Amino acid sequence: MKSEGKRPVGIFDSGLGGLTVVKGVRKYLPGEDIIYFGDTARVPYGNKSRSTIVRFAREITAFMAKKKVKAVIVACNTASSLSLNVLKKAYPFPVIGVIAPGVKEALRVTGNGRIAVIGTKSTIGSLSYQKEIFKRDSDARVFSKSCPLFVPLVENGLANNAITHQAAQMYLKDLKKQNIDTLILGCTHYPILKKVIRKVTGKINLVDSTLAVVKEVDELFRRKKIKNTASRKTGKISCFVSDDVKGFRQAASMFLKEKIHVKKVVL
Ligand code: DGL
């Protein structure tokens, strides 16, 4: 049996989006072996009900447990919003979501305490970001908006298209009127739209929760003394998906700039 520190970190998302977290872990915790699961057969999660998301997240975390992970990062905002508490209670290892790290970062950078959050329909409907903000700062003012067209626009390669700019105008115009100085990008895909979003919002803080979570994991592993500090430079990435591997392998290899091995599994 491997020592705890040498065991892999599990990271999962509804699809490809969570690879941004893989990239961050690679950068800040390069010694870690990573098991990634992309639920490509059931993506998108963003418009599904709580009970469905909880079922999916439990199945994936059970798969991670069989792989003897030392911790699981729920890279998906929707799954973090709807299933994190259930997963935390059900497993003995740390389960880290993206909501609290994103909120901490937003509260750190805001000057006027007026924060907005955008995300999928299910994330915004869950009020997960609002609850986390008020837990930490009851004086904050929070505004929110679901942006259901953003994920399909990114997935169809239209991040820089005029149509995406129009969608951003439509979704963000009311938030803009609220004198917010910080906007949480509460979805794996939204950091890809940073440029377009900034064009609409002007100069405010855009908080990328996926980066915030990597910093939190680094701190947690140091505190628990389970950071993998093996002398070899970079850990191994093993990817698993629930649908065909080919497209995922191509996209993941391109995004992470290394040859990625991908296997299909039925949960
Ligand atoms: N990964 C999801 C999230 O961060 C976006 C894609 C989906 O709807 O599944 O909320």
Short mmCIF file of C-alpha atoms and ligand atoms in Angstrom, two decimals:
data_model
loop_
_atom_site.label_atom_id
_atom_site.label_comp_id
_atom_site.label_asym_id
_atom_site.label_seq_id
_atom_site.Cartn_x
_atom_site.Cartn_y
_atom_site.Cartn_z
CA MET A 1 0.00 0.00 0.00
CA LYS A 2 1.38 3.42 -1.01
CA SER A 3 1.93 6.03 1.73
CA GLU A 4 -0.89 8.59 1.79
CA GLY A 5 1.19 11.35 0.19
CA LYS A 6 2.08 9.14 -2.78
CA ARG A 7 -1.52 8.27 -3.60
CA PRO A 8 -3.15 10.10 -6.55
CA VAL A 9 -5.48 13.09 -6.42
CA GLY A 10 -8.88 12.57 -8.03
CA ILE A 11 -10.34 15.42 -10.07
CA PHE A 12 -13.70 15.25 -11.80
CA ASP A 13 -15.97 17.34 -13.96
CA SER A 14 -18.96 16.83 -16.22
CA GLY A 15 -16.60 16.95 -19.20
CA LEU A 16 -13.44 18.64 -20.36
CA GLY A 17 -13.75 21.89 -18.40
CA GLY A 18 -12.13 20.53 -15.24
CA LEU A 19 -8.86 20.11 -17.09
CA THR A 20 -8.22 23.73 -16.11
CA VAL A 21 -7.87 22.42 -12.55
CA VAL A 22 -5.58 19.62 -13.79
CA LYS A 23 -3.41 22.27 -15.42
CA GLY A 24 -3.28 24.25 -12.18
CA VAL A 25 -2.40 21.18 -10.09
CA ARG A 26 0.30 20.35 -12.62
CA LYS A 27 1.73 23.84 -12.21
CA TYR A 28 1.55 24.26 -8.43
CA LEU A 29 1.77 20.62 -7.29
CA PRO A 30 3.78 19.00 -10.08
CA GLY A 31 4.68 15.86 -8.10
CA GLU A 32 1.05 14.72 -7.81
CA ASP A 33 -0.32 11.76 -9.75
CA ILE A 34 -3.75 12.69 -11.08
CA ILE A 35 -6.82 10.59 -11.84
CA TYR A 36 -9.24 12.66 -13.92
CA PHE A 37 -12.81 11.67 -14.71
CA GLY A 38 -14.85 13.53 -17.35
CA ASP A 39 -18.49 12.45 -17.43
CA THR A 40 -18.73 12.99 -21.17
CA ALA A 41 -21.70 10.66 -21.62
CA ARG A 42 -23.87 12.76 -19.28
CA VAL A 43 -22.58 16.32 -19.82
CA PRO A 44 -24.02 18.97 -19.39
CA TYR A 45 -24.78 18.95 -15.67
CA GLY A 46 -25.74 22.63 -15.63
CA ASN A 47 -29.48 22.18 -16.18
CA LYS A 48 -30.00 18.95 -14.23
CA SER A 49 -31.74 18.45 -10.88
CA ARG A 50 -30.05 18.08 -7.50
CA SER A 51 -30.91 14.37 -7.13
CA THR A 52 -29.44 13.56 -10.55
CA ILE A 53 -26.23 15.51 -9.92
CA VAL A 54 -25.82 13.90 -6.48
CA ARG A 55 -26.21 10.43 -8.02
CA PHE A 56 -23.62 11.17 -10.74
CA ALA A 57 -21.17 12.69 -8.24
CA ARG A 58 -21.51 9.71 -5.86
CA GLU A 59 -20.85 7.25 -8.68
CA ILE A 60 -17.73 9.13 -9.76
CA THR A 61 -16.40 9.52 -6.21
CA ALA A 62 -16.94 5.80 -5.58
CA PHE A 63 -14.84 5.14 -8.70
CA MET A 64 -12.15 7.49 -7.33
CA ALA A 65 -12.22 5.70 -3.96
CA LYS A 66 -11.52 2.39 -5.74
CA LYS A 67 -8.50 4.07 -7.33
CA LYS A 68 -7.24 4.79 -3.78
CA VAL A 69 -7.12 8.57 -4.14
CA LYS A 70 -5.97 10.65 -1.16
CA ALA A 71 -8.42 13.49 -1.97
CA VAL A 72 -11.02 14.43 -4.57
CA ILE A 73 -11.39 17.84 -6.19
CA VAL A 74 -14.86 18.50 -7.55
CA ALA A 75 -13.79 20.77 -10.42
CA CYS A 76 -17.35 21.24 -11.67
CA ASN A 77 -19.19 24.22 -10.15
CA THR A 78 -22.58 22.57 -10.63
CA ALA A 79 -21.50 19.34 -8.91
CA SER A 80 -19.75 21.36 -6.15
CA SER A 81 -22.92 23.39 -5.58
CA LEU A 82 -25.27 20.44 -5.39
CA SER A 83 -23.32 17.45 -4.08
CA LEU A 84 -20.32 18.57 -2.02
CA ASN A 85 -21.95 18.14 1.41
CA VAL A 86 -23.15 14.64 0.54
CA LEU A 87 -19.71 13.59 -0.72
CA LYS A 88 -17.90 15.07 2.28
CA LYS A 89 -20.05 13.02 4.65
CA ALA A 90 -19.79 9.83 2.60
CA TYR A 91 -15.99 9.54 2.21
CA PRO A 92 -13.07 9.46 4.62
CA PHE A 93 -10.73 11.50 2.38
CA PRO A 94 -10.95 15.28 1.83
CA VAL A 95 -13.41 16.34 -0.87
CA ILE A 96 -12.73 19.87 -2.08
CA GLY A 97 -15.15 21.91 -4.14
CA VAL A 98 -14.66 25.11 -6.08
CA ILE A 99 -17.27 27.29 -4.35
CA ALA A 100 -15.53 28.17 -1.05
CA PRO A 101 -12.13 28.89 -2.66
CA GLY A 102 -13.79 31.16 -5.25
CA VAL A 103 -15.71 33.00 -2.54
CA LYS A 104 -12.61 33.49 -0.36
CA GLU A 105 -10.78 34.97 -3.33
CA ALA A 106 -13.74 37.26 -4.18
CA LEU A 107 -13.93 38.54 -0.60
CA ARG A 108 -10.18 39.09 -0.61
CA VAL A 109 -10.22 41.26 -3.74
CA THR A 110 -13.48 43.18 -3.41
CA GLY A 111 -13.22 46.78 -2.32
CA ASN A 112 -16.89 47.73 -2.02
CA GLY A 113 -18.34 44.33 -0.98
CA ARG A 114 -20.64 44.23 -4.02
CA ILE A 115 -20.05 40.85 -5.65
CA ALA A 116 -21.80 39.15 -8.55
CA VAL A 117 -21.69 35.50 -9.53
CA ILE A 118 -22.51 33.89 -12.85
CA GLY A 119 -22.93 30.16 -13.45
CA THR A 120 -25.16 27.45 -14.86
CA LYS A 121 -28.88 27.32 -14.09
CA SER A 122 -28.38 24.66 -11.43
CA THR A 123 -25.46 26.44 -9.75
CA ILE A 124 -27.29 29.76 -9.53
CA GLY A 125 -30.55 28.06 -8.50
CA SER A 126 -28.74 26.30 -5.61
CA LEU A 127 -27.68 29.67 -4.08
CA SER A 128 -24.38 27.95 -3.17
CA TYR A 129 -22.24 31.04 -3.78
CA GLN A 130 -24.60 33.37 -1.91
CA LYS A 131 -24.70 31.08 1.14
CA GLU A 132 -20.92 30.77 1.20
CA ILE A 133 -20.45 34.54 0.87
CA PHE A 134 -22.92 35.37 3.65
CA LYS A 135 -21.34 32.73 5.91
CA ARG A 136 -18.09 34.67 5.68
CA ASP A 137 -19.36 38.24 5.35
CA SER A 138 -22.95 39.02 6.22
CA ASP A 139 -22.56 42.63 5.03
CA ALA A 140 -21.70 41.71 1.44
CA ARG A 141 -24.18 42.44 -1.33
CA VAL A 142 -24.55 39.55 -3.78
CA PHE A 143 -26.07 39.55 -7.26
CA SER A 144 -26.36 36.56 -9.57
CA LYS A 145 -27.27 35.51 -13.07
CA SER A 146 -27.37 32.15 -14.83
CA CYS A 147 -25.85 32.18 -18.30
CA PRO A 148 -27.01 28.94 -19.94
CA LEU A 149 -25.78 29.83 -23.44
CA PHE A 150 -22.14 30.30 -22.40
CA VAL A 151 -21.22 26.59 -22.13
CA PRO A 152 -22.55 25.58 -25.58
CA LEU A 153 -20.94 28.68 -27.13
CA VAL A 154 -17.53 27.69 -25.72
CA GLU A 155 -18.00 24.02 -26.63
CA ASN A 156 -18.78 25.02 -30.21
CA GLY A 157 -15.60 27.08 -30.51
CA LEU A 158 -17.46 30.40 -30.54
CA ALA A 159 -15.72 32.04 -27.58
CA ASN A 160 -14.55 34.97 -29.70
CA ASN A 161 -17.58 35.21 -31.96
CA ALA A 162 -19.89 38.26 -32.08
CA ILE A 163 -22.77 36.05 -30.98
CA THR A 164 -20.97 35.40 -27.67
CA HIS A 165 -20.46 39.11 -27.20
CA GLN A 166 -24.21 39.59 -27.66
CA ALA A 167 -24.97 36.85 -25.15
CA ALA A 168 -22.57 38.46 -22.66
CA GLN A 169 -24.30 41.84 -23.11
CA MET A 170 -27.68 40.26 -22.53
CA TYR A 171 -26.61 38.36 -19.39
CA LEU A 172 -24.40 40.98 -17.78
CA LYS A 173 -26.19 44.27 -18.46
CA ASP A 174 -28.29 44.18 -15.26
CA LEU A 175 -25.34 43.11 -13.11
CA LYS A 176 -23.34 46.01 -14.47
CA LYS A 177 -25.93 48.47 -13.17
CA GLN A 178 -25.39 47.18 -9.61
CA ASN A 179 -22.03 48.87 -9.13
CA ILE A 180 -20.29 45.52 -8.55
CA ASP A 181 -16.49 45.52 -8.37
CA THR A 182 -16.06 41.73 -8.43
CA LEU A 183 -17.56 39.00 -10.63
CA ILE A 184 -17.10 35.30 -9.80
CA LEU A 185 -16.83 33.15 -12.92
CA GLY A 186 -18.74 30.27 -11.35
CA CYS A 187 -18.40 27.70 -14.12
CA THR A 188 -15.51 25.70 -15.57
CA HIS A 189 -16.02 27.20 -19.03
CA TYR A 190 -16.28 30.89 -18.17
CA PRO A 191 -12.56 31.68 -17.75
CA ILE A 192 -12.31 31.01 -21.50
CA LEU A 193 -14.73 33.93 -21.97
CA LYS A 194 -12.77 36.32 -19.76
CA LYS A 195 -11.95 38.69 -22.63
CA VAL A 196 -15.54 38.94 -23.85
CA ILE A 197 -16.87 39.30 -20.30
CA ARG A 198 -14.37 42.03 -19.51
CA LYS A 199 -15.41 43.95 -22.63
CA VAL A 200 -18.91 44.17 -21.19
CA THR A 201 -18.12 44.66 -17.50
CA GLY A 202 -15.17 47.02 -17.86
CA LYS A 203 -12.42 47.05 -15.28
CA ILE A 204 -13.62 44.91 -12.36
CA ASN A 205 -12.14 41.85 -10.60
CA LEU A 206 -12.91 38.61 -12.43
CA VAL A 207 -12.49 35.66 -10.06
CA ASP A 208 -11.54 32.32 -11.56
CA SER A 209 -12.64 29.70 -8.99
CA THR A 210 -10.61 26.96 -10.64
CA LEU A 211 -7.33 28.71 -9.84
CA ALA A 212 -8.45 29.50 -6.31
CA VAL A 213 -9.14 25.81 -5.64
CA VAL A 214 -5.63 24.78 -6.64
CA LYS A 215 -4.15 27.18 -4.09
CA GLU A 216 -6.48 25.77 -1.43
CA VAL A 217 -5.48 22.18 -2.24
CA ASP A 218 -1.80 23.12 -2.01
CA GLU A 219 -2.39 24.59 1.46
CA LEU A 220 -4.43 21.58 2.58
CA PHE A 221 -1.83 19.05 1.41
CA ARG A 222 0.98 20.97 3.17
CA ARG A 223 -1.06 21.20 6.37
CA LYS A 224 -1.91 17.48 6.31
CA LYS A 225 1.60 16.63 5.17
CA ILE A 226 0.30 14.65 2.21
CA LYS A 227 1.84 16.69 -0.60
CA ASN A 228 3.68 14.43 -3.03
CA THR A 229 7.24 15.67 -2.99
CA ALA A 230 8.72 12.64 -4.82
CA SER A 231 11.98 13.54 -6.49
CA ARG A 232 10.79 12.80 -10.04
CA LYS A 233 9.62 16.01 -11.66
CA THR A 234 6.07 15.43 -12.81
CA GLY A 235 3.39 13.02 -11.72
CA LYS A 236 1.27 10.81 -13.96
CA ILE A 237 -2.10 11.84 -15.40
CA SER A 238 -4.64 9.07 -16.03
CA CYS A 239 -7.88 10.20 -17.66
CA PHE A 240 -11.16 8.33 -17.66
CA VAL A 241 -14.34 9.26 -19.52
CA SER A 242 -17.83 7.79 -19.75
CA ASP A 243 -18.13 8.19 -23.54
CA ASP A 244 -15.79 7.80 -26.53
CA VAL A 245 -12.14 8.49 -25.86
CA LYS A 246 -10.92 9.86 -29.18
CA GLY A 247 -12.16 13.45 -29.08
CA PHE A 248 -11.32 13.75 -25.40
CA ARG A 249 -7.78 12.44 -25.92
CA GLN A 250 -7.16 14.99 -28.68
CA ALA A 251 -8.60 17.92 -26.78
CA ALA A 252 -6.92 17.01 -23.47
CA SER A 253 -3.52 16.42 -25.09
CA MET A 254 -3.77 19.75 -26.88
CA PHE A 255 -4.89 21.64 -23.78
CA LEU A 256 -2.34 20.11 -21.40
CA LYS A 257 0.41 20.05 -24.03
CA GLU A 258 1.36 16.44 -23.30
CA LYS A 259 0.25 13.04 -24.56
CA ILE A 260 -2.73 12.05 -22.45
CA HIS A 261 -3.84 8.47 -21.99
CA VAL A 262 -7.65 8.16 -21.86
CA LYS A 263 -9.77 5.13 -20.98
CA LYS A 264 -13.53 4.66 -21.21
CA VAL A 265 -15.27 3.31 -18.12
CA VAL A 266 -18.87 2.42 -17.38
CA LEU A 267 -19.70 3.44 -13.83
N1 DGL B 1 -18.76 21.90 -15.50
C1 DGL B 1 -19.99 22.65 -15.44
C2 DGL B 1 -19.86 23.71 -14.32
O1 DGL B 1 -18.76 24.12 -13.94
C3 DGL B 1 -20.32 23.31 -16.76
C4 DGL B 1 -20.68 22.35 -17.85
C5 DGL B 1 -21.95 21.59 -17.55
O2 DGL B 1 -23.06 22.18 -17.54
O3 DGL B 1 -21.84 20.38 -17.31
O4 DGL B 1 -20.85 24.13 -13.79
#
